[in-house]
mmCIF file of C-alpha atoms in Angstrom:
data_model
loop_
_atom_site.group_PDB
_atom_site.id
_atom_site.type_symbol
_atom_site.label_atom_id
_atom_site.label_comp_id
_atom_site.label_asym_id
_atom_site.label_seq_id
_atom_site.Cartn_x
_atom_site.Cartn_y
_atom_site.Cartn_z
ATOM 1 C CA MET A 686 70.285 145.475 157.535
ATOM 2 C CA SER A 687 72.381 142.810 155.787
ATOM 3 C CA ARG A 688 73.486 139.859 157.868
ATOM 4 C CA LYS A 689 77.047 139.898 159.146
ATOM 5 C CA ARG A 690 79.044 136.935 157.890
ATOM 6 C CA VAL A 691 81.054 134.881 160.411
ATOM 7 C CA LEU A 692 83.367 132.046 159.372
ATOM 8 C CA PHE A 693 84.431 129.449 161.953
ATOM 9 C CA LEU A 694 87.490 127.230 161.398
ATOM 10 C CA ALA A 695 87.593 124.372 163.911
ATOM 11 C CA GLU A 696 90.941 122.603 164.089
ATOM 12 C CA GLY A 697 90.855 118.818 164.438
ATOM 13 C CA ALA A 698 93.759 118.316 166.861
ATOM 14 C CA THR A 699 91.365 117.448 169.707
ATOM 15 C CA MET A 700 87.603 117.542 170.107
ATOM 16 C CA ALA A 701 87.790 120.625 172.339
ATOM 17 C CA HIS A 702 88.864 122.738 169.362
ATOM 18 C CA PHE A 703 85.685 121.673 167.562
ATOM 19 C CA VAL A 704 83.270 121.877 170.492
ATOM 20 C CA ARG A 705 84.118 125.400 171.647
ATOM 21 C CA PRO A 706 83.517 127.228 168.345
ATOM 22 C CA LEU A 707 80.445 125.061 167.715
ATOM 23 C CA ALA A 708 78.941 126.215 171.029
ATOM 24 C CA LEU A 709 79.440 129.820 169.897
ATOM 25 C CA ALA A 710 78.080 129.194 166.392
ATOM 26 C CA ASP A 711 74.998 127.502 167.849
ATOM 27 C CA SER A 712 74.301 130.608 169.933
ATOM 28 C CA LEU A 713 73.854 132.879 166.909
ATOM 29 C CA ASP A 714 70.561 133.905 165.325
ATOM 30 C CA THR A 715 70.864 133.004 161.648
ATOM 31 C CA ALA A 716 68.406 135.767 160.809
ATOM 32 C CA ARG A 717 71.065 138.203 161.941
ATOM 33 C CA TYR A 718 74.275 136.316 161.140
ATOM 34 C CA ASP A 719 75.327 134.390 158.052
ATOM 35 C CA VAL A 720 77.270 131.584 159.740
ATOM 36 C CA HIS A 721 79.744 129.286 157.972
ATOM 37 C CA PHE A 722 81.281 126.465 159.999
ATOM 38 C CA TYR A 723 84.159 124.337 158.697
ATOM 39 C CA ALA A 724 85.528 121.332 160.577
ATOM 40 C CA PRO A 725 87.349 118.041 159.829
ATOM 41 C CA PRO A 726 85.201 115.232 158.377
ATOM 42 C CA ARG A 727 85.374 113.157 161.571
ATOM 43 C CA PHE A 728 83.088 115.721 163.236
ATOM 44 C CA SER A 729 80.514 115.861 160.429
ATOM 45 C CA ARG A 730 77.998 113.716 162.354
ATOM 46 C CA TYR A 731 77.575 116.590 164.832
ATOM 47 C CA LEU A 732 76.868 119.128 162.087
ATOM 48 C CA LYS A 733 73.845 117.460 160.523
ATOM 49 C CA ASP A 734 70.718 119.604 160.266
ATOM 50 C CA LYS A 735 72.457 122.761 161.450
ATOM 51 C CA PRO A 736 70.686 125.993 160.406
ATOM 52 C CA PHE A 737 73.923 127.360 158.958
ATOM 53 C CA ALA A 738 76.399 126.478 156.217
ATOM 54 C CA THR A 739 78.910 123.744 157.021
ATOM 55 C CA GLY A 740 81.884 122.315 155.190
ATOM 56 C CA GLU A 741 84.966 120.159 155.523
ATOM 57 C CA LEU A 742 88.249 121.551 156.753
ATOM 58 C CA ARG A 743 91.457 119.697 155.965
ATOM 59 C CA SER A 744 93.272 119.046 159.206
ATOM 60 C CA MET A 745 96.313 117.151 160.392
ATOM 61 C CA PRO A 746 95.259 113.826 161.965
ATOM 62 C CA GLY A 747 94.849 114.047 165.714
ATOM 63 C CA GLU A 748 97.213 111.089 166.107
ATOM 64 C CA ARG A 749 100.038 113.070 164.488
ATOM 65 C CA PHE A 750 99.288 116.042 166.725
ATOM 66 C CA LEU A 751 99.456 113.859 169.847
ATOM 67 C CA ALA A 752 102.656 112.177 168.633
ATOM 68 C CA ASN A 753 104.289 115.570 168.067
ATOM 69 C CA THR A 754 103.335 116.837 171.513
ATOM 70 C CA ALA A 755 104.482 113.585 173.135
ATOM 71 C CA ARG A 756 108.013 114.025 171.860
ATOM 72 C CA GLY A 757 108.178 117.793 172.347
ATOM 73 C CA ALA A 758 108.204 118.605 168.612
ATOM 74 C CA PRO A 759 106.323 121.568 167.085
ATOM 75 C CA MET A 760 102.659 120.618 167.051
ATOM 76 C CA PHE A 761 102.115 121.709 163.444
ATOM 77 C CA PRO A 762 105.145 121.297 161.150
ATOM 78 C CA ALA A 763 105.858 123.845 158.422
ATOM 79 C CA ASP A 764 104.374 121.682 155.650
ATOM 80 C CA VAL A 765 101.077 121.445 157.543
ATOM 81 C CA ILE A 766 100.917 125.197 158.177
ATOM 82 C CA ARG A 767 101.529 125.899 154.475
ATOM 83 C CA GLY A 768 98.633 123.634 153.518
ATOM 84 C CA TYR A 769 96.409 125.269 156.106
ATOM 85 C CA VAL A 770 97.225 128.745 154.791
ATOM 86 C CA LYS A 771 96.248 127.675 151.274
ATOM 87 C CA GLN A 772 92.858 126.354 152.350
ATOM 88 C CA ASP A 773 92.196 129.236 154.748
ATOM 89 C CA ARG A 774 92.788 131.738 151.972
ATOM 90 C CA GLU A 775 90.498 129.869 149.576
ATOM 91 C CA LEU A 776 87.681 129.864 152.137
ATOM 92 C CA ILE A 777 88.151 133.488 153.186
ATOM 93 C CA GLY A 778 88.335 134.581 149.542
ATOM 94 C CA SER A 779 85.186 132.701 148.494
ATOM 95 C CA ILE A 780 83.035 133.441 151.584
ATOM 96 C CA GLY A 781 84.107 137.018 152.283
ATOM 97 C CA PRO A 782 83.524 136.937 156.051
ATOM 98 C CA ASP A 783 83.271 139.997 158.275
ATOM 99 C CA LEU A 784 85.106 137.955 160.903
ATOM 100 C CA VAL A 785 86.992 134.650 160.896
ATOM 101 C CA ILE A 786 87.214 132.691 164.151
ATOM 102 C CA GLY A 787 89.746 129.911 164.582
ATOM 103 C CA ASP A 788 90.286 127.557 167.486
ATOM 104 C CA MET A 789 93.915 126.345 167.414
ATOM 105 C CA ARG A 790 94.052 127.200 163.701
ATOM 106 C CA LEU A 791 97.583 128.592 163.941
ATOM 107 C CA SER A 792 97.697 129.403 160.227
ATOM 108 C CA LEU A 793 94.933 131.988 160.595
ATOM 109 C CA PRO A 794 97.150 134.991 161.498
ATOM 110 C CA ILE A 795 98.960 134.452 158.191
ATOM 111 C CA SER A 796 96.013 133.690 155.918
ATOM 112 C CA ALA A 797 93.636 136.314 157.345
ATOM 113 C CA ARG A 798 96.329 138.977 157.127
ATOM 114 C CA LEU A 799 97.060 138.077 153.508
ATOM 115 C CA GLU A 800 93.340 138.239 152.671
ATOM 116 C CA GLY A 801 92.785 141.503 154.560
ATOM 117 C CA ALA A 802 90.274 139.897 156.923
ATOM 118 C CA SER A 803 89.669 140.442 160.632
ATOM 119 C CA TRP A 804 90.221 137.346 162.715
ATOM 120 C CA ALA A 805 89.749 136.107 166.261
ATOM 121 C CA VAL A 806 91.711 133.294 167.863
ATOM 122 C CA MET A 807 90.306 131.069 170.617
ATOM 123 C CA ILE A 808 92.788 129.959 173.271
ATOM 124 C CA ASN A 809 92.559 129.243 176.988
ATOM 125 C CA ALA A 810 93.504 132.163 179.195
ATOM 126 C CA TYR A 811 96.236 130.227 180.995
ATOM 127 C CA TRP A 812 98.253 130.552 177.744
ATOM 128 C CA SER A 813 97.863 134.335 177.725
ATOM 129 C CA PRO A 814 100.821 136.659 178.320
ATOM 130 C CA TYR A 815 98.450 138.617 180.597
ATOM 131 C CA THR A 816 97.773 135.795 183.073
ATOM 132 C CA LYS A 817 99.973 134.074 185.649
ATOM 133 C CA HIS A 818 102.881 132.271 184.005
ATOM 134 C CA ARG A 819 103.135 128.650 185.125
ATOM 135 C CA SER A 820 106.361 126.909 184.134
ATOM 136 C CA ILE A 821 105.443 123.220 184.047
ATOM 137 C CA LEU A 822 107.605 120.519 182.500
ATOM 138 C CA PRO A 823 105.550 118.797 179.775
ATOM 139 C CA SER A 824 105.413 115.024 179.438
ATOM 140 C CA LEU A 825 108.399 113.980 177.344
ATOM 141 C CA PRO A 826 110.261 110.706 176.769
ATOM 142 C CA VAL A 827 112.768 111.721 179.457
ATOM 143 C CA THR A 828 110.045 112.229 182.078
ATOM 144 C CA ARG A 829 109.150 108.554 181.804
ATOM 145 C CA VAL A 830 112.635 107.744 183.052
ATOM 146 C CA VAL A 831 113.485 110.656 185.365
ATOM 147 C CA PRO A 832 110.815 111.849 187.847
ATOM 148 C CA PRO A 833 109.468 115.203 186.587
ATOM 149 C CA ARG A 834 109.948 116.827 190.012
ATOM 150 C CA LEU A 835 113.720 116.339 189.617
ATOM 151 C CA LEU A 836 113.726 118.098 186.245
ATOM 152 C CA GLY A 837 111.581 121.105 187.090
ATOM 153 C CA ALA A 838 114.428 123.504 187.839
ATOM 154 C CA VAL A 839 116.268 122.511 184.658
ATOM 155 C CA TYR A 840 113.138 122.999 182.587
ATOM 156 C CA ARG A 841 112.509 126.470 183.986
ATOM 157 C CA LEU A 842 115.917 127.452 182.638
ATOM 158 C CA ALA A 843 115.337 125.701 179.311
ATOM 159 C CA GLU A 844 111.724 126.819 178.768
ATOM 160 C CA PRO A 845 112.592 129.964 176.751
ATOM 161 C CA LEU A 846 114.589 127.768 174.359
ATOM 162 C CA ALA A 847 111.723 125.282 174.083
ATOM 163 C CA TYR A 848 109.311 128.111 173.283
ATOM 164 C CA ALA A 849 111.740 129.488 170.693
ATOM 165 C CA VAL A 850 111.942 126.117 168.912
ATOM 166 C CA HIS A 851 108.150 125.953 168.551
ATOM 167 C CA VAL A 852 107.816 129.549 167.364
ATOM 168 C CA ALA A 853 110.728 129.152 164.914
ATOM 169 C CA GLU A 854 108.717 126.656 162.867
ATOM 170 C CA MET A 855 105.906 129.196 162.531
ATOM 171 C CA ASN A 856 108.296 132.052 161.731
ATOM 172 C CA ARG A 857 109.792 129.978 158.951
ATOM 173 C CA VAL A 858 106.414 129.921 157.189
ATOM 174 C CA ARG A 859 105.617 133.543 158.031
ATOM 175 C CA ARG A 860 108.819 134.687 156.313
ATOM 176 C CA GLU A 861 107.860 132.741 153.189
ATOM 177 C CA PHE A 862 104.659 134.801 152.985
ATOM 178 C CA GLY A 863 106.338 138.087 153.856
ATOM 179 C CA ILE A 864 104.793 138.261 157.345
ATOM 180 C CA PRO A 865 107.003 139.667 160.152
ATOM 181 C CA ALA A 866 108.414 137.133 162.588
ATOM 182 C CA LEU A 867 106.994 136.676 166.071
ATOM 183 C CA PRO A 868 109.064 136.983 169.257
ATOM 184 C CA PRO A 869 110.202 133.589 170.604
ATOM 185 C CA ASP A 870 107.286 133.253 173.022
ATOM 186 C CA LEU A 871 104.664 130.545 172.556
ATOM 187 C CA ARG A 872 102.107 132.637 174.459
ATOM 188 C CA VAL A 873 102.460 135.478 171.953
ATOM 189 C CA MET A 874 102.063 133.055 169.046
ATOM 190 C CA TYR A 875 98.870 131.605 170.506
ATOM 191 C CA THR A 876 97.298 135.013 171.111
ATOM 192 C CA GLU A 877 98.071 136.815 167.853
ATOM 193 C CA GLY A 878 94.842 138.082 166.394
ATOM 194 C CA SER A 879 92.677 141.071 165.634
ATOM 195 C CA TYR A 880 90.777 139.690 168.640
ATOM 196 C CA VAL A 881 91.467 136.986 171.228
ATOM 197 C CA LEU A 882 88.620 134.977 172.783
ATOM 198 C CA TYR A 883 89.246 133.107 176.025
ATOM 199 C CA PRO A 884 86.883 130.133 176.644
ATOM 200 C CA ASP A 885 87.272 130.658 180.395
ATOM 201 C CA ILE A 886 85.887 132.914 183.125
ATOM 202 C CA PRO A 887 87.972 135.730 184.641
ATOM 203 C CA GLU A 888 87.651 134.552 188.263
ATOM 204 C CA PHE A 889 89.044 131.086 187.482
ATOM 205 C CA VAL A 890 91.901 132.276 185.260
ATOM 206 C CA PRO A 891 92.366 135.967 186.082
ATOM 207 C CA ALA A 892 94.291 138.372 183.847
ATOM 208 C CA ARG A 893 96.075 141.664 184.420
ATOM 209 C CA ASN A 894 95.998 144.673 182.120
ATOM 210 C CA LEU A 895 94.056 142.785 179.470
ATOM 211 C CA PRO A 896 93.921 144.668 176.143
ATOM 212 C CA ALA A 897 90.504 145.740 174.880
ATOM 213 C CA ASN A 898 90.637 143.240 172.001
ATOM 214 C CA HIS A 899 90.995 140.277 174.407
ATOM 215 C CA ARG A 900 87.680 138.927 175.731
ATOM 216 C CA TYR A 901 86.461 136.142 177.987
ATOM 217 C CA VAL A 902 83.530 134.233 176.469
ATOM 218 C CA GLY A 903 82.765 131.726 179.229
ATOM 219 C CA ILE A 904 83.338 127.983 179.129
ATOM 220 C CA CYS A 905 81.465 127.263 175.867
ATOM 221 C CA GLN A 906 79.560 124.190 177.013
ATOM 222 C CA TRP A 907 78.211 121.775 174.413
ATOM 223 C CA THR A 908 76.155 118.598 174.733
ATOM 224 C CA PRO A 909 75.986 115.886 172.044
ATOM 225 C CA THR A 910 72.551 115.129 170.661
ATOM 226 C CA GLU A 911 72.948 111.327 170.785
ATOM 227 C CA ALA A 912 70.350 109.340 172.701
ATOM 228 C CA LYS A 913 71.385 108.179 176.143
ATOM 229 C CA PRO A 914 72.582 104.541 176.354
ATOM 230 C CA GLU A 915 70.104 101.805 177.284
ATOM 231 C CA TRP A 916 71.716 101.431 180.716
ATOM 232 C CA TRP A 917 71.217 105.096 181.687
ATOM 233 C CA ASP A 918 68.287 104.569 184.079
ATOM 234 C CA ARG A 919 69.983 101.556 185.704
ATOM 235 C CA MET A 920 73.102 103.630 186.253
ATOM 236 C CA ARG A 921 71.113 106.474 187.795
ATOM 237 C CA ALA A 922 69.410 104.030 190.189
ATOM 238 C CA ASP A 923 72.692 102.453 191.265
ATOM 239 C CA PRO A 924 73.071 103.474 194.943
ATOM 240 C CA LYS A 925 76.880 103.516 195.064
ATOM 241 C CA PRO A 926 78.829 106.766 194.518
ATOM 242 C CA LYS A 927 79.674 107.202 190.857
ATOM 243 C CA VAL A 928 83.025 108.051 189.311
ATOM 244 C CA PHE A 929 82.714 109.405 185.775
ATOM 245 C CA VAL A 930 85.801 108.730 183.654
ATOM 246 C CA SER A 931 86.255 110.685 180.444
ATOM 247 C CA LEU A 932 89.767 111.063 179.036
ATOM 248 C CA GLY A 933 88.418 112.648 175.849
ATOM 249 C CA SER A 934 90.076 112.391 172.459
ATOM 250 C CA SER A 935 93.557 113.243 173.746
ATOM 251 C CA GLY A 936 93.808 111.781 177.250
ATOM 252 C CA PRO A 937 96.444 109.166 178.122
ATOM 253 C CA LEU A 938 95.014 105.717 177.413
ATOM 254 C CA ARG A 939 98.118 104.165 178.974
ATOM 255 C CA ALA A 940 96.848 105.343 182.355
ATOM 256 C CA PHE A 941 93.646 103.305 182.081
ATOM 257 C CA PRO A 942 94.877 99.946 183.485
ATOM 258 C CA ALA A 943 96.201 101.603 186.672
ATOM 259 C CA LEU A 944 93.073 103.758 186.926
ATOM 260 C CA LEU A 945 90.710 100.804 186.573
ATOM 261 C CA LYS A 946 92.737 98.880 189.166
ATOM 262 C CA ALA A 947 92.447 101.829 191.563
ATOM 263 C CA LEU A 948 88.706 102.130 190.984
ATOM 264 C CA SER A 949 88.226 98.388 191.577
ATOM 265 C CA LYS A 950 89.443 98.888 195.157
ATOM 266 C CA LEU A 951 86.860 101.573 195.917
ATOM 267 C CA PRO A 952 83.128 101.244 196.709
ATOM 268 C CA VAL A 953 82.051 103.088 193.559
ATOM 269 C CA THR A 954 80.172 102.642 190.312
ATOM 270 C CA VAL A 955 82.307 103.427 187.259
ATOM 271 C CA VAL A 956 80.823 105.333 184.295
ATOM 272 C CA ILE A 957 83.056 105.722 181.229
ATOM 273 C CA SER A 958 82.851 107.854 178.097
ATOM 274 C CA THR A 959 85.315 106.357 175.612
ATOM 275 C CA SER A 960 85.182 109.149 172.979
ATOM 276 C CA GLY A 961 85.257 106.341 170.407
ATOM 277 C CA ARG A 962 88.657 105.076 171.552
ATOM 278 C CA LEU A 963 89.545 101.498 172.465
ATOM 279 C CA VAL A 964 89.925 101.524 176.241
ATOM 280 C CA PRO A 965 92.474 98.958 177.497
ATOM 281 C CA GLY A 966 91.414 96.725 180.375
ATOM 282 C CA LEU A 967 87.751 97.763 180.293
ATOM 283 C CA GLY A 968 85.743 95.030 182.010
ATOM 284 C CA PRO A 969 82.016 94.245 182.011
ATOM 285 C CA GLY A 970 81.345 95.925 185.361
ATOM 286 C CA ALA A 971 81.507 99.514 184.123
ATOM 287 C CA TYR A 972 78.805 101.527 182.386
ATOM 288 C CA ALA A 973 80.474 102.569 179.124
ATOM 289 C CA ALA A 974 79.408 104.510 176.031
ATOM 290 C CA GLU A 975 81.149 106.454 173.299
ATOM 291 C CA LEU A 976 79.731 109.824 174.324
ATOM 292 C CA LEU A 977 77.628 110.926 177.269
ATOM 293 C CA PRO A 978 76.029 114.257 178.218
ATOM 294 C CA PHE A 979 79.053 115.468 180.149
ATOM 295 C CA THR A 980 77.594 117.969 182.595
ATOM 296 C CA GLU A 981 74.535 115.830 183.339
ATOM 297 C CA THR A 982 76.688 112.739 183.965
ATOM 298 C CA ALA A 983 79.113 114.757 186.076
ATOM 299 C CA ALA A 984 76.210 116.077 188.176
ATOM 300 C CA LEU A 985 75.240 112.475 188.992
ATOM 301 C CA SER A 986 78.803 111.624 189.998
ATOM 302 C CA SER A 987 80.921 112.118 193.101
ATOM 303 C CA VAL A 988 84.153 112.543 191.123
ATOM 304 C CA VAL A 989 85.063 113.119 187.482
ATOM 305 C CA VAL A 990 88.340 111.707 186.153
ATOM 306 C CA SER A 991 89.554 113.532 183.048
ATOM 307 C CA HIS A 992 92.711 114.357 181.119
ATOM 308 C CA GLY A 993 92.810 117.592 183.093
ATOM 309 C CA GLY A 994 92.255 119.803 180.060
ATOM 310 C CA SER A 995 89.620 122.521 180.147
ATOM 311 C CA GLY A 996 87.242 120.459 177.991
ATOM 312 C CA GLY A 997 86.830 117.931 180.804
ATOM 313 C CA LEU A 998 87.530 120.201 183.730
ATOM 314 C CA TYR A 999 85.070 123.050 183.147
ATOM 315 C CA PRO A 1000 81.825 121.112 182.587
ATOM 316 C CA ALA A 1001 82.573 118.964 185.644
ATOM 317 C CA ILE A 1002 83.080 121.979 187.894
ATOM 318 C CA ALA A 1003 80.030 123.643 186.335
ATOM 319 C CA ALA A 1004 78.132 120.617 187.652
ATOM 320 C CA GLY A 1005 79.665 121.098 191.119
ATOM 321 C CA THR A 1006 81.749 117.904 190.952
ATOM 322 C CA PRO A 1007 85.445 117.694 191.914
ATOM 323 C CA VAL A 1008 87.939 116.484 189.320
ATOM 324 C CA LEU A 1009 90.972 114.222 189.185
ATOM 325 C CA GLY A 1010 93.102 115.305 186.227
ATOM 326 C CA ILE A 1011 95.626 112.943 184.606
ATOM 327 C CA PRO A 1012 97.424 115.323 182.243
ATOM 328 C CA SER A 1013 99.767 114.175 179.485
ATOM 329 C CA ASN A 1014 100.506 117.317 177.453
ATOM 330 C CA ALA A 1015 101.414 120.907 178.209
ATOM 331 C CA ASP A 1016 97.897 122.303 177.809
ATOM 332 C CA GLN A 1017 96.391 119.693 180.125
ATOM 333 C CA GLN A 1018 99.148 120.241 182.686
ATOM 334 C CA LEU A 1019 98.526 123.984 182.750
ATOM 335 C CA SER A 1020 94.794 123.441 183.124
ATOM 336 C CA THR A 1021 95.351 120.890 185.889
ATOM 337 C CA ALA A 1022 97.599 123.358 187.700
ATOM 338 C CA VAL A 1023 94.734 125.884 187.617
ATOM 339 C CA LEU A 1024 92.396 123.146 188.908
ATOM 340 C CA GLU A 1025 94.612 122.423 191.910
ATOM 341 C CA GLU A 1026 94.975 126.131 192.679
ATOM 342 C CA SER A 1027 91.173 126.418 192.693
ATOM 343 C CA GLY A 1028 90.796 123.735 195.366
ATOM 344 C CA ALA A 1029 88.210 121.851 193.267
ATOM 345 C CA GLY A 1030 90.388 118.895 192.376
ATOM 346 C CA LEU A 1031 93.725 117.136 192.197
ATOM 347 C CA GLY A 1032 96.175 116.209 189.474
ATOM 348 C CA VAL A 1033 98.407 113.179 188.904
ATOM 349 C CA ARG A 1034 100.787 113.392 185.955
ATOM 350 C CA VAL A 1035 100.523 110.448 183.585
ATOM 351 C CA GLU A 1036 104.126 109.413 184.284
ATOM 352 C CA GLU A 1037 103.282 109.132 187.980
ATOM 353 C CA ALA A 1038 99.813 107.584 187.596
ATOM 354 C CA SER A 1039 100.388 104.347 189.507
ATOM 355 C CA HIS A 1040 97.320 102.625 190.884
ATOM 356 C CA ARG A 1041 98.475 103.482 194.429
ATOM 357 C CA ARG A 1042 98.803 107.186 193.721
ATOM 358 C CA LEU A 1043 95.510 107.247 191.836
ATOM 359 C CA THR A 1044 93.789 105.398 194.682
ATOM 360 C CA ARG A 1045 95.028 107.947 197.236
ATOM 361 C CA SER A 1046 93.857 110.859 195.097
ATOM 362 C CA LEU A 1047 90.459 109.309 194.448
ATOM 363 C CA GLU A 1048 89.986 108.622 198.165
ATOM 364 C CA LYS A 1049 90.717 112.261 198.977
ATOM 365 C CA LEU A 1050 88.224 113.500 196.404
ATOM 366 C CA LEU A 1051 85.553 111.005 197.448
ATOM 367 C CA PHE A 1052 85.804 111.329 201.203
ATOM 368 C CA ASP A 1053 87.208 114.803 201.966
ATOM 369 C CA PRO A 1054 84.250 117.231 201.704
ATOM 370 C CA GLN A 1055 86.423 120.283 201.044
ATOM 371 C CA TYR A 1056 86.806 119.364 197.377
ATOM 372 C CA ARG A 1057 83.076 119.075 196.741
ATOM 373 C CA ARG A 1058 82.440 122.312 198.635
ATOM 374 C CA SER A 1059 84.997 124.085 196.481
ATOM 375 C CA ALA A 1060 83.576 122.619 193.269
ATOM 376 C CA ARG A 1061 80.068 123.712 194.222
ATOM 377 C CA ASN A 1062 81.261 127.206 195.067
ATOM 378 C CA TRP A 1063 82.917 127.454 191.678
ATOM 379 C CA ALA A 1064 79.785 126.070 189.981
ATOM 380 C CA ALA A 1065 77.868 129.065 191.314
ATOM 381 C CA VAL A 1066 80.487 131.407 189.823
ATOM 382 C CA PHE A 1067 80.518 129.594 186.475
ATOM 383 C CA GLY A 1068 76.734 129.809 186.400
ATOM 384 C CA ARG A 1069 76.852 133.612 186.289
ATOM 385 C CA TYR A 1070 78.306 133.514 182.768
ATOM 386 C CA ASP A 1071 76.437 132.764 179.531
ATOM 387 C CA SER A 1072 78.876 132.063 176.697
ATOM 388 C CA GLY A 1073 76.310 132.723 173.985
ATOM 389 C CA ALA A 1074 75.322 136.085 175.436
ATOM 390 C CA MET A 1075 78.961 137.122 175.939
ATOM 391 C CA PHE A 1076 79.832 136.152 172.379
ATOM 392 C CA ARG A 1077 76.839 137.929 170.866
ATOM 393 C CA GLU A 1078 77.712 141.064 172.824
ATOM 394 C CA PHE A 1079 81.262 140.867 171.468
ATOM 395 C CA LEU A 1080 80.026 140.519 167.868
ATOM 396 C CA SER A 1081 77.521 143.346 168.226
ATOM 397 C CA GLU A 1082 80.276 145.618 169.431
ATOM 398 C CA ILE A 1083 82.911 144.833 166.808
ATOM 399 C CA LEU A 1084 80.640 144.329 163.802
#
């Protein structure tokens, strides 16, 4: 039997959109599947010596993506989507995949349709039209001036308009290619595909009346292959409770000074993964490295501090460790809302992340056992799901 050909397109907006499809690609037997994985050049170091074909994917710089989200503008302007469609079509035409999988590659519904290819989109289930709708005011310039809690009611009224503005940019490009327009709902835009893959588990983000072409594929854990830092054994032997701080590639660096001040008042050892970013106010007392094995470090820690997005939240809970989320964009705020509903952690919006508020939240997570109990209970649930096995089952069925 000829191998089925699967093409992965990993968007470069944040590292999560690279890590999740890579975890799925790594789970495939190359004797059975002809795998092609394309990602932005900044991730090429993680693709060395892979047993499948890899290549470079042109992608909007992550800094532009974060700047757009910070001011409430469409994440991918029309000019970017047009360029993406061109490259997508070239790759699909030359590779001839049986299935294309894109994580936050919003051009894919246009390009795959034009090339007559089947495609799957990866998106967290809390963005799905079939899960609980959470109307949360995103971080905007105005929320730095006016407390977000005072604007919540206004935003709930304005949210349909905000969604329409984002979808309008995509519809503008769709019309140029003769593709029907989408309804003015961001959740519909994110979940338009021959198939939709949710990198979540159904207990944590439950859905109702989920269509047959929508599938959960677990949390898609991935661990970098870099050697552990020289201080690793010293850190492990440190008797004080550990707080693991990892704001990822998209977390709010402006929260770091207040966070470090809060941590300095607590009897803890601080472990920091910088994700290659320059961390303001980082002193010599912390154990810091660019990347660390997330789940293993979280398992050694009493609390994980993250940007609240699923990329930092899920591996921490899988290790049974409660989380403090400091969200700064809409995706992180939705994920942090799910975290708080689960009982396994707390959230402090970046606009409200004073050292006093962060100290209070950290004290709760460190000294109130209910949060660790909840995280450990969820870890047992997460452990029942194998992303690789779920993904392979999905492919076997559809291909």
